[in-house]
mmCIF file with all atom_site columns, N, CA and C in Angstrom:
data_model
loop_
_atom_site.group_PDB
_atom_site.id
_atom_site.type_symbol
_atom_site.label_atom_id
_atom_site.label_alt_id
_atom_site.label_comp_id
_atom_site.label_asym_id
_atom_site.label_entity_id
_atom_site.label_seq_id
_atom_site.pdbx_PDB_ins_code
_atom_site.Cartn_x
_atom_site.Cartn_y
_atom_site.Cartn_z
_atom_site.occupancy
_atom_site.B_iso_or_equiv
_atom_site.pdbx_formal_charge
_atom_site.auth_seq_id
_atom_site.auth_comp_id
_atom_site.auth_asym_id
_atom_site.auth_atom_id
_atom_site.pdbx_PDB_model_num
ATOM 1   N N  . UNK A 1 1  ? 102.932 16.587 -150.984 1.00 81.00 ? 222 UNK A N  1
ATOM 2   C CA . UNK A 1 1  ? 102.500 17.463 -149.911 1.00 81.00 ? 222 UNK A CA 1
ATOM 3   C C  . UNK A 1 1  ? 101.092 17.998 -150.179 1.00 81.00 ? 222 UNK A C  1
ATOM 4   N N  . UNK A 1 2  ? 100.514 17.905 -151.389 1.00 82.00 ? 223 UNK A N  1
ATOM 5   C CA . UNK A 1 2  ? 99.017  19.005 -151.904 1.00 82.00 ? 223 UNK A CA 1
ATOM 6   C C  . UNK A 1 2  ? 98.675  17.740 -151.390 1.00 82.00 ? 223 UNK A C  1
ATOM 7   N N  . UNK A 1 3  ? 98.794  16.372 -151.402 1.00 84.00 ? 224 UNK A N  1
ATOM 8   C CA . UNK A 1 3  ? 97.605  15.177 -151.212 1.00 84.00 ? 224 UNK A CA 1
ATOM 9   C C  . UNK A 1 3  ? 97.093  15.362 -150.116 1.00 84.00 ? 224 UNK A C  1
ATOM 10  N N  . UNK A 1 4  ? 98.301  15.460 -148.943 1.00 81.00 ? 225 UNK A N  1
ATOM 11  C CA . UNK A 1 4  ? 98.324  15.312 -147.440 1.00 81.00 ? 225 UNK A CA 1
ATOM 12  C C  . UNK A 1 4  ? 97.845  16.477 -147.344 1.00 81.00 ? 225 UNK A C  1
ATOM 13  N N  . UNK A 1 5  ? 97.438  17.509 -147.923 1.00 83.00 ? 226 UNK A N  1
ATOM 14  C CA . UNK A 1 5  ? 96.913  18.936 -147.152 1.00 83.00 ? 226 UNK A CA 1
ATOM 15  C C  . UNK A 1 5  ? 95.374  18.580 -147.771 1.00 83.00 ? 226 UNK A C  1
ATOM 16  N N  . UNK A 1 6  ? 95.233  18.044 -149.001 1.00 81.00 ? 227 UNK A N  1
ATOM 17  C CA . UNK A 1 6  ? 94.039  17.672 -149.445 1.00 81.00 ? 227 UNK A CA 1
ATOM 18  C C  . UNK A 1 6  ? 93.233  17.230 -148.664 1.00 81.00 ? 227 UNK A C  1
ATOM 19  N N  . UNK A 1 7  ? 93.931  15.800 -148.212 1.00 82.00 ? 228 UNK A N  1
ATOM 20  C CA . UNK A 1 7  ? 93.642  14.704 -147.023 1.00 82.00 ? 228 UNK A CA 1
ATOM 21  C C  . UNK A 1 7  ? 92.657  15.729 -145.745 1.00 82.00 ? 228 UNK A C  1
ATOM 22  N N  . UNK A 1 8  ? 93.262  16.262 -145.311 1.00 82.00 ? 229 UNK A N  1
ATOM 23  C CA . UNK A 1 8  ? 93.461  16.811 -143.922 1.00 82.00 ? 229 UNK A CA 1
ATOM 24  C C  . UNK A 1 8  ? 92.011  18.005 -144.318 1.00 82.00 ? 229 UNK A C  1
ATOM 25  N N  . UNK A 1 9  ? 92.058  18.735 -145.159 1.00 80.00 ? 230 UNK A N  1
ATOM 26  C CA . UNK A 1 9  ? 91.026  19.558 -145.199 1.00 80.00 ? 230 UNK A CA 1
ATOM 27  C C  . UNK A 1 9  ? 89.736  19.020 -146.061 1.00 80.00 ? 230 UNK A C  1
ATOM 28  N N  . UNK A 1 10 ? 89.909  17.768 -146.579 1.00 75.00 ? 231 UNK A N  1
ATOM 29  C CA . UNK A 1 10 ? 88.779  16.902 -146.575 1.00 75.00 ? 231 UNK A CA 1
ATOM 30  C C  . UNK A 1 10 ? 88.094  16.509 -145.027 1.00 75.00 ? 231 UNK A C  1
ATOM 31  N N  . UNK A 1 11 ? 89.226  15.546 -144.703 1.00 77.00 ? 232 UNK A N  1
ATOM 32  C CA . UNK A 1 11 ? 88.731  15.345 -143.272 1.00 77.00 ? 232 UNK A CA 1
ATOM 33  C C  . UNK A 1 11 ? 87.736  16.182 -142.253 1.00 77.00 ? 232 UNK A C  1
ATOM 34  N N  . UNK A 1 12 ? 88.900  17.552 -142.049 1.00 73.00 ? 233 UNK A N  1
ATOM 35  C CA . UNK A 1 12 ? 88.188  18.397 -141.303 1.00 73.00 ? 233 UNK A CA 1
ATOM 36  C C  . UNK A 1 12 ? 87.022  18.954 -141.730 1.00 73.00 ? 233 UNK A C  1
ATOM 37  N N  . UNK A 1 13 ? 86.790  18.863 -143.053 1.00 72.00 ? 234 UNK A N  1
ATOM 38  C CA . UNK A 1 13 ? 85.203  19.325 -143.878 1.00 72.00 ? 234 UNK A CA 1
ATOM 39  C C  . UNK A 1 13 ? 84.090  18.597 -143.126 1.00 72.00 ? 234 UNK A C  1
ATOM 40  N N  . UNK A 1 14 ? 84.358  16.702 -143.480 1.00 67.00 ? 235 UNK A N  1
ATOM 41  C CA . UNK A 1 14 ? 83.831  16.141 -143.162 1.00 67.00 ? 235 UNK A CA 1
ATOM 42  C C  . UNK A 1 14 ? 83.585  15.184 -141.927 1.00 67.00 ? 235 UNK A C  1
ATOM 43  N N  . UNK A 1 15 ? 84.193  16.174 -141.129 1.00 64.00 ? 236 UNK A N  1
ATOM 44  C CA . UNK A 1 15 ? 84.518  15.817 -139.204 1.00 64.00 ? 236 UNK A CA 1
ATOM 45  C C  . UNK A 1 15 ? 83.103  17.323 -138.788 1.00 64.00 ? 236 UNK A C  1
ATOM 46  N N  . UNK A 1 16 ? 83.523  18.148 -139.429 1.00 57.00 ? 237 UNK A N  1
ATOM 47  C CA . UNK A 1 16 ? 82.084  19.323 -138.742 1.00 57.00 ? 237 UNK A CA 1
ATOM 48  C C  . UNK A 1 16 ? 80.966  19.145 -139.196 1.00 57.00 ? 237 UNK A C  1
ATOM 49  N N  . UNK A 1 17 ? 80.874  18.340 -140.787 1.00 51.00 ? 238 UNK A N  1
ATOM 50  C CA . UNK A 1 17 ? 79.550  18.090 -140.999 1.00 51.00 ? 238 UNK A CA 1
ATOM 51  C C  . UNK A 1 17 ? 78.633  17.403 -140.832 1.00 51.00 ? 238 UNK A C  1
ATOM 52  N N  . UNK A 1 18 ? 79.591  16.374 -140.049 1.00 53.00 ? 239 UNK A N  1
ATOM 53  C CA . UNK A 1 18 ? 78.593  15.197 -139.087 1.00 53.00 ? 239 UNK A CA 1
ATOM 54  C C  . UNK A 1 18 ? 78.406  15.440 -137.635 1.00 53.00 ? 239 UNK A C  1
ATOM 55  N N  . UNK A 1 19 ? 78.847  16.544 -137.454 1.00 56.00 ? 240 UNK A N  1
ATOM 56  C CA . UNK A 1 19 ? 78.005  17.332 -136.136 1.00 56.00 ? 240 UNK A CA 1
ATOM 57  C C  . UNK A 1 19 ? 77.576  18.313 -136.282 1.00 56.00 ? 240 UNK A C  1
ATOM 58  N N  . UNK A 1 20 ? 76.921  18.191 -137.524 1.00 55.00 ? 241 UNK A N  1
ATOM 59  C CA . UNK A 1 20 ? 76.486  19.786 -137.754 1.00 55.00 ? 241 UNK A CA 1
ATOM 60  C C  . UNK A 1 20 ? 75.165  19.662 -136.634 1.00 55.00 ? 241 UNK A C  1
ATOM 61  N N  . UNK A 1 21 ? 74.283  18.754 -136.794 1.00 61.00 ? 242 UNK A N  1
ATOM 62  C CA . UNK A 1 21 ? 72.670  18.754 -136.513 1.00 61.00 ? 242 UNK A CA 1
ATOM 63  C C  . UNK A 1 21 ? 73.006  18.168 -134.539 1.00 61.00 ? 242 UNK A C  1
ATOM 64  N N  . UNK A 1 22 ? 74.095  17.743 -134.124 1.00 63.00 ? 243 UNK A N  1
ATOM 65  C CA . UNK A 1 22 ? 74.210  17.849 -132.594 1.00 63.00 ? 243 UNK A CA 1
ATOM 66  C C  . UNK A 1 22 ? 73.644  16.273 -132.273 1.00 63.00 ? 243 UNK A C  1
ATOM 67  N N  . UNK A 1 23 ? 73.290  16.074 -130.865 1.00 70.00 ? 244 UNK A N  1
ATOM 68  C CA . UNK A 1 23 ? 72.538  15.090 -130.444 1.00 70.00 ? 244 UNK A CA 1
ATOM 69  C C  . UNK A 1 23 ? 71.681  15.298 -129.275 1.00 70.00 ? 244 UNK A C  1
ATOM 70  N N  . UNK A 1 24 ? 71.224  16.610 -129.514 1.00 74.00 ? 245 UNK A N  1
ATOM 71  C CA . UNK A 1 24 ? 70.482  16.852 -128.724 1.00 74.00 ? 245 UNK A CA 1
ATOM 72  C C  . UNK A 1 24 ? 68.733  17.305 -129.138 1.00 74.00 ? 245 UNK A C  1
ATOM 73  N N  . UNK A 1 25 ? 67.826  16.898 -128.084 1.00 80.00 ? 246 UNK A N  1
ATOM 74  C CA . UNK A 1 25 ? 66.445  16.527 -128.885 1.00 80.00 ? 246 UNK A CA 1
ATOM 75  C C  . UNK A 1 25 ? 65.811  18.021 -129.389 1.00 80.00 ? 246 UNK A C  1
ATOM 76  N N  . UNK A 1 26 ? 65.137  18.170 -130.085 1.00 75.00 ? 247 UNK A N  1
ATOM 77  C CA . UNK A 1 26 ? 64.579  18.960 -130.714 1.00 75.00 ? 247 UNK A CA 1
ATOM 78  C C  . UNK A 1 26 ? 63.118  20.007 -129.765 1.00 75.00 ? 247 UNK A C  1
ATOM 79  N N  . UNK A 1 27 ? 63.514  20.860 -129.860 1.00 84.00 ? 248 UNK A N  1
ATOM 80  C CA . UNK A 1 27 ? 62.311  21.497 -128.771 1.00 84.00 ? 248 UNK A CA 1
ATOM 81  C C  . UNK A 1 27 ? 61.208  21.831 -129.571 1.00 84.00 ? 248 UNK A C  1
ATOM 82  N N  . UNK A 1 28 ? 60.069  21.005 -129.143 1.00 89.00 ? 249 UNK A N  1
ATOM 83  C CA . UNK A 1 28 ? 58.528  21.170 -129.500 1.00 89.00 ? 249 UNK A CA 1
ATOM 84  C C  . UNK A 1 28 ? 57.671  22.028 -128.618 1.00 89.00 ? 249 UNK A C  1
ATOM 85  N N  . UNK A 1 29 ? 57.287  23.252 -129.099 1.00 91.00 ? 250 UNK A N  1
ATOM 86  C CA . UNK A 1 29 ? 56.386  23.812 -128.204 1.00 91.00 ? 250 UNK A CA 1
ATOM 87  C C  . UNK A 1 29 ? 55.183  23.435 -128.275 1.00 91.00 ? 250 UNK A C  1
ATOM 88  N N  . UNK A 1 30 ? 54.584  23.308 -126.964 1.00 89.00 ? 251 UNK A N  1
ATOM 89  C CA . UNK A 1 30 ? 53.311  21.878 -126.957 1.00 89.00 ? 251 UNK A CA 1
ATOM 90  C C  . UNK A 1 30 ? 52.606  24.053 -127.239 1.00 89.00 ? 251 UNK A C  1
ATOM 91  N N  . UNK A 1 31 ? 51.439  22.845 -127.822 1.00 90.00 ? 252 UNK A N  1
ATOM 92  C CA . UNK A 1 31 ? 49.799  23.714 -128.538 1.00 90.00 ? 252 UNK A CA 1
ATOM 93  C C  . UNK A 1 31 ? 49.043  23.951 -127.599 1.00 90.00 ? 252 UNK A C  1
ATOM 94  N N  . UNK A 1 32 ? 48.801  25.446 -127.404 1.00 89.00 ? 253 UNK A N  1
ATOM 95  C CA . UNK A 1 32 ? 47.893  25.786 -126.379 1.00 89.00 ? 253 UNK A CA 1
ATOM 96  C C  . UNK A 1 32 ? 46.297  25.696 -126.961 1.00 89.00 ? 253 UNK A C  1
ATOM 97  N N  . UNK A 1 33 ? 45.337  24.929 -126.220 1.00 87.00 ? 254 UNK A N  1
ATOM 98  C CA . UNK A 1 33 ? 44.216  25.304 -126.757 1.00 87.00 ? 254 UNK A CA 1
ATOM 99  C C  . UNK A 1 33 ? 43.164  26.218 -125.591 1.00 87.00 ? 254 UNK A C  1
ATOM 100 N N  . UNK A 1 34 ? 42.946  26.545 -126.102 1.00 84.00 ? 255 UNK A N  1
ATOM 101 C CA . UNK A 1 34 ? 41.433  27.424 -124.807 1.00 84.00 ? 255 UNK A CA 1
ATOM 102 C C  . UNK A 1 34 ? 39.863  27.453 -125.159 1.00 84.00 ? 255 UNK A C  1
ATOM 103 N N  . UNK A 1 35 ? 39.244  27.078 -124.380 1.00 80.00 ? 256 UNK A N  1
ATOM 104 C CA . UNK A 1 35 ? 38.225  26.785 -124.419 1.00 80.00 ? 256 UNK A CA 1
ATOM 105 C C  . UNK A 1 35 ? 37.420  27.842 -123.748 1.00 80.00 ? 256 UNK A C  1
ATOM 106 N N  . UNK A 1 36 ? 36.045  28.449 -124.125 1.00 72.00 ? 257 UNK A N  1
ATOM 107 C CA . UNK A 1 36 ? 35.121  28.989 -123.935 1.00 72.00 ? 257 UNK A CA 1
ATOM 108 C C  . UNK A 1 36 ? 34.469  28.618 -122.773 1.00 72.00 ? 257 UNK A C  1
ATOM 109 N N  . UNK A 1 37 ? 34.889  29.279 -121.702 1.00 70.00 ? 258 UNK A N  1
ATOM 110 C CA . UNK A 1 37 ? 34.072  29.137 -120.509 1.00 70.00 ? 258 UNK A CA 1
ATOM 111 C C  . UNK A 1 37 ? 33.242  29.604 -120.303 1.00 70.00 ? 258 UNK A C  1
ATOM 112 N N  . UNK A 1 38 ? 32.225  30.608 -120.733 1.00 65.00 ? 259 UNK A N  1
ATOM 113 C CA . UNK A 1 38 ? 30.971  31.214 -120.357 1.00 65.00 ? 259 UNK A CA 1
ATOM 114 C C  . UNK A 1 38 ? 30.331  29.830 -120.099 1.00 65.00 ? 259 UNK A C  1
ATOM 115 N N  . UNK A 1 39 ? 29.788  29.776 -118.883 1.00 62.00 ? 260 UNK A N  1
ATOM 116 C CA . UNK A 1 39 ? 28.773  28.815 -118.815 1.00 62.00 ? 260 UNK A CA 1
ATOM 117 C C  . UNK A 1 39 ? 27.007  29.230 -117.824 1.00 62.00 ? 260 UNK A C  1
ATOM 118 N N  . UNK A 1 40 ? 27.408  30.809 -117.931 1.00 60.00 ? 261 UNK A N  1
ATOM 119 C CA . UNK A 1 40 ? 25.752  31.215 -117.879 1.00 60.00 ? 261 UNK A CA 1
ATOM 120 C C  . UNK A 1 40 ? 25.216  31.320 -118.972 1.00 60.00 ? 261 UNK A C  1
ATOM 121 N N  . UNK A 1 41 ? 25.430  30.923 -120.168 1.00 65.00 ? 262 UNK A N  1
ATOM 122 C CA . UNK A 1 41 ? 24.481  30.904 -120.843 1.00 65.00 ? 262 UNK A CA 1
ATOM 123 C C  . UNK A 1 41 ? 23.045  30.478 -120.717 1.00 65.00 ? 262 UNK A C  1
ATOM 124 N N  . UNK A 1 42 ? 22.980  29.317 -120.482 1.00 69.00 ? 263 UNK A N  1
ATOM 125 C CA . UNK A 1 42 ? 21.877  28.506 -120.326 1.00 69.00 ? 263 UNK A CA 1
ATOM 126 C C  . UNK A 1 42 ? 21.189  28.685 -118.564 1.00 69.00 ? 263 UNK A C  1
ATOM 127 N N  . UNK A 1 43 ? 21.372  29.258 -117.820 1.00 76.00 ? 264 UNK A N  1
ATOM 128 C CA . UNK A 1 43 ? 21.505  29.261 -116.120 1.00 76.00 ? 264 UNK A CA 1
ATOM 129 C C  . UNK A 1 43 ? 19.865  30.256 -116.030 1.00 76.00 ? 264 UNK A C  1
ATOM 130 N N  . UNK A 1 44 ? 19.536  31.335 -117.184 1.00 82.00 ? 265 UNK A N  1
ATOM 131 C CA . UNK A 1 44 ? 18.333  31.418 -117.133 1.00 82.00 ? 265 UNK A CA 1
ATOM 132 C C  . UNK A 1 44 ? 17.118  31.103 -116.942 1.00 82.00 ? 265 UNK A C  1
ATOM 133 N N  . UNK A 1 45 ? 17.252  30.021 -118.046 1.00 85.00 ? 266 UNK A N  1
ATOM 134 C CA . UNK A 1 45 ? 16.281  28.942 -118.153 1.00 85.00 ? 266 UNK A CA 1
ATOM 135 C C  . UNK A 1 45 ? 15.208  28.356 -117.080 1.00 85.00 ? 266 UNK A C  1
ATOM 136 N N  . UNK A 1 46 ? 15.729  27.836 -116.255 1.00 86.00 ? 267 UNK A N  1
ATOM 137 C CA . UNK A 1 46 ? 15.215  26.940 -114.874 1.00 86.00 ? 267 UNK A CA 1
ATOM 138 C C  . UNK A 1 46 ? 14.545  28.135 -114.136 1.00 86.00 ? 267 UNK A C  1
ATOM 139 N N  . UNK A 1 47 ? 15.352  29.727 -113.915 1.00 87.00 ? 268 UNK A N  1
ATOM 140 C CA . UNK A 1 47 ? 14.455  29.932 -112.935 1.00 87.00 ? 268 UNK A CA 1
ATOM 141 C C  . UNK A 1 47 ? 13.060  30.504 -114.015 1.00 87.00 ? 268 UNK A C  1
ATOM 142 N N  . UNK A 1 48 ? 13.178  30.747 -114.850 1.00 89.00 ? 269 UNK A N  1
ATOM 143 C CA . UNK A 1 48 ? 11.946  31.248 -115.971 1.00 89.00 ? 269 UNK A CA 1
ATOM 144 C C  . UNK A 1 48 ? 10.882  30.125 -115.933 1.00 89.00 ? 269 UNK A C  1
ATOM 145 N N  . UNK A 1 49 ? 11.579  29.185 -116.193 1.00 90.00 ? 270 UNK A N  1
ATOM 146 C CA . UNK A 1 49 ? 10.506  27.825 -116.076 1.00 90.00 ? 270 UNK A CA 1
ATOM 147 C C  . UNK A 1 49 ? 9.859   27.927 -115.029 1.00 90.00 ? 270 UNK A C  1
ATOM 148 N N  . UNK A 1 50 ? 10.498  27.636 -113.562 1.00 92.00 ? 271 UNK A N  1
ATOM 149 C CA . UNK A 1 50 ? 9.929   28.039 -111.947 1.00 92.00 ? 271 UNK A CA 1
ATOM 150 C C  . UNK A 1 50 ? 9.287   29.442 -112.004 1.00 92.00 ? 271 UNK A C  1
ATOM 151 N N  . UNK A 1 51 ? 9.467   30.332 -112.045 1.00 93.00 ? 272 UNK A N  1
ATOM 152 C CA . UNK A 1 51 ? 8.337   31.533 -112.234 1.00 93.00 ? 272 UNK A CA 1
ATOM 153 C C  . UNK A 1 51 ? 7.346   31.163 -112.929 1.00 93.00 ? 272 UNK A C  1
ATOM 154 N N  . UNK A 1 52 ? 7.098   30.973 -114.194 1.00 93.00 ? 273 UNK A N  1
ATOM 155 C CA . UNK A 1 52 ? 5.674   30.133 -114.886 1.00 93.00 ? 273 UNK A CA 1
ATOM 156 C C  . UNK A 1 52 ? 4.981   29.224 -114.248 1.00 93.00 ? 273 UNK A C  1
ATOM 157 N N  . UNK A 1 53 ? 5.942   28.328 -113.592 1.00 94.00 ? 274 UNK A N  1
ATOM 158 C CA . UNK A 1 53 ? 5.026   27.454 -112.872 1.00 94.00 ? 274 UNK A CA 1
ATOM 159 C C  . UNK A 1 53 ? 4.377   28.330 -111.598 1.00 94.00 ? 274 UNK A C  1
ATOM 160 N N  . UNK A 1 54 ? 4.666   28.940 -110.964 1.00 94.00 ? 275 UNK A N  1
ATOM 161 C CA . UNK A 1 54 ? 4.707   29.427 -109.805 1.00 94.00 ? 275 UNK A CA 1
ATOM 162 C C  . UNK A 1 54 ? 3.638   30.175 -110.048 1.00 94.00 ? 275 UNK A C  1
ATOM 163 N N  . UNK A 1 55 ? 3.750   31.103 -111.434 1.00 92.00 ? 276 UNK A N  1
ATOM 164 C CA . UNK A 1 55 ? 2.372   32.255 -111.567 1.00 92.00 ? 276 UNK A CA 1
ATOM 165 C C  . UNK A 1 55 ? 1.654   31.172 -112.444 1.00 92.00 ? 276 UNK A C  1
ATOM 166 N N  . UNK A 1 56 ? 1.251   29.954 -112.548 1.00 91.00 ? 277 UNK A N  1
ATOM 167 C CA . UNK A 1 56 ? 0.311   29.523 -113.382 1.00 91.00 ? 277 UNK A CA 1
ATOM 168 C C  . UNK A 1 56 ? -0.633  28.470 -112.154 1.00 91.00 ? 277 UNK A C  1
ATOM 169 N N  . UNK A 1 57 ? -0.021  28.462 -110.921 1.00 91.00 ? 278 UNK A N  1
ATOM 170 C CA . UNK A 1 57 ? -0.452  27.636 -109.788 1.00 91.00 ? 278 UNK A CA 1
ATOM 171 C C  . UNK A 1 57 ? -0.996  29.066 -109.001 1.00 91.00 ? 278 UNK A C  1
ATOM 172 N N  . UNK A 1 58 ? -0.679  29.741 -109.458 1.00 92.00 ? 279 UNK A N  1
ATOM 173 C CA . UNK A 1 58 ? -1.282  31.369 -108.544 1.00 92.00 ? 279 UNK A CA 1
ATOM 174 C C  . UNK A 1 58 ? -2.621  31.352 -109.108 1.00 92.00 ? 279 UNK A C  1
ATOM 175 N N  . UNK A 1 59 ? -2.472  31.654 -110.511 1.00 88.00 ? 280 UNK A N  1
ATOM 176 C CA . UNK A 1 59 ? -3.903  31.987 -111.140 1.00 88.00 ? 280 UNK A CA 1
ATOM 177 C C  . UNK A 1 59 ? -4.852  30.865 -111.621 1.00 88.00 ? 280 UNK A C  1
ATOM 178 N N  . UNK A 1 60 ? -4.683  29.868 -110.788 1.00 79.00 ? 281 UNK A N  1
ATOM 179 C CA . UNK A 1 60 ? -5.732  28.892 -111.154 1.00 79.00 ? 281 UNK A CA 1
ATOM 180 C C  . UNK A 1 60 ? -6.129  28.734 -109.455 1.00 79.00 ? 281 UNK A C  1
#
């Protein structure tokens, strides 16, 4: 009778431990990245250039 109870609570040990991990897929949280949108930085430029030209065609 200890074999057959042996038996049985072997089994059931090794009946939950092969479903321990499931079959269902694994959730990956996708990587947020963000990017730096200022894009007046540079938007100065052009009209500074056009004013120079503008006062250098004045004074000649």
């Amino acid at each position: 009778m200890k074999k057959l109870a042996l038996a049985a609570a072997l089994a059931v040990t090794a009946s939950t431990a092969a479903y321990a991990g499931g079959l269902e897929e694994p959730v990956v949280e996708p990587v947020i990245i963000e990017e730096d949108t200022s894009g007046s930085g540079g938007a100065w430029v052009i009209p500074v250039v056009l004013l120079a030209l503008i006062g250098a065609a004045a004074a000649s």
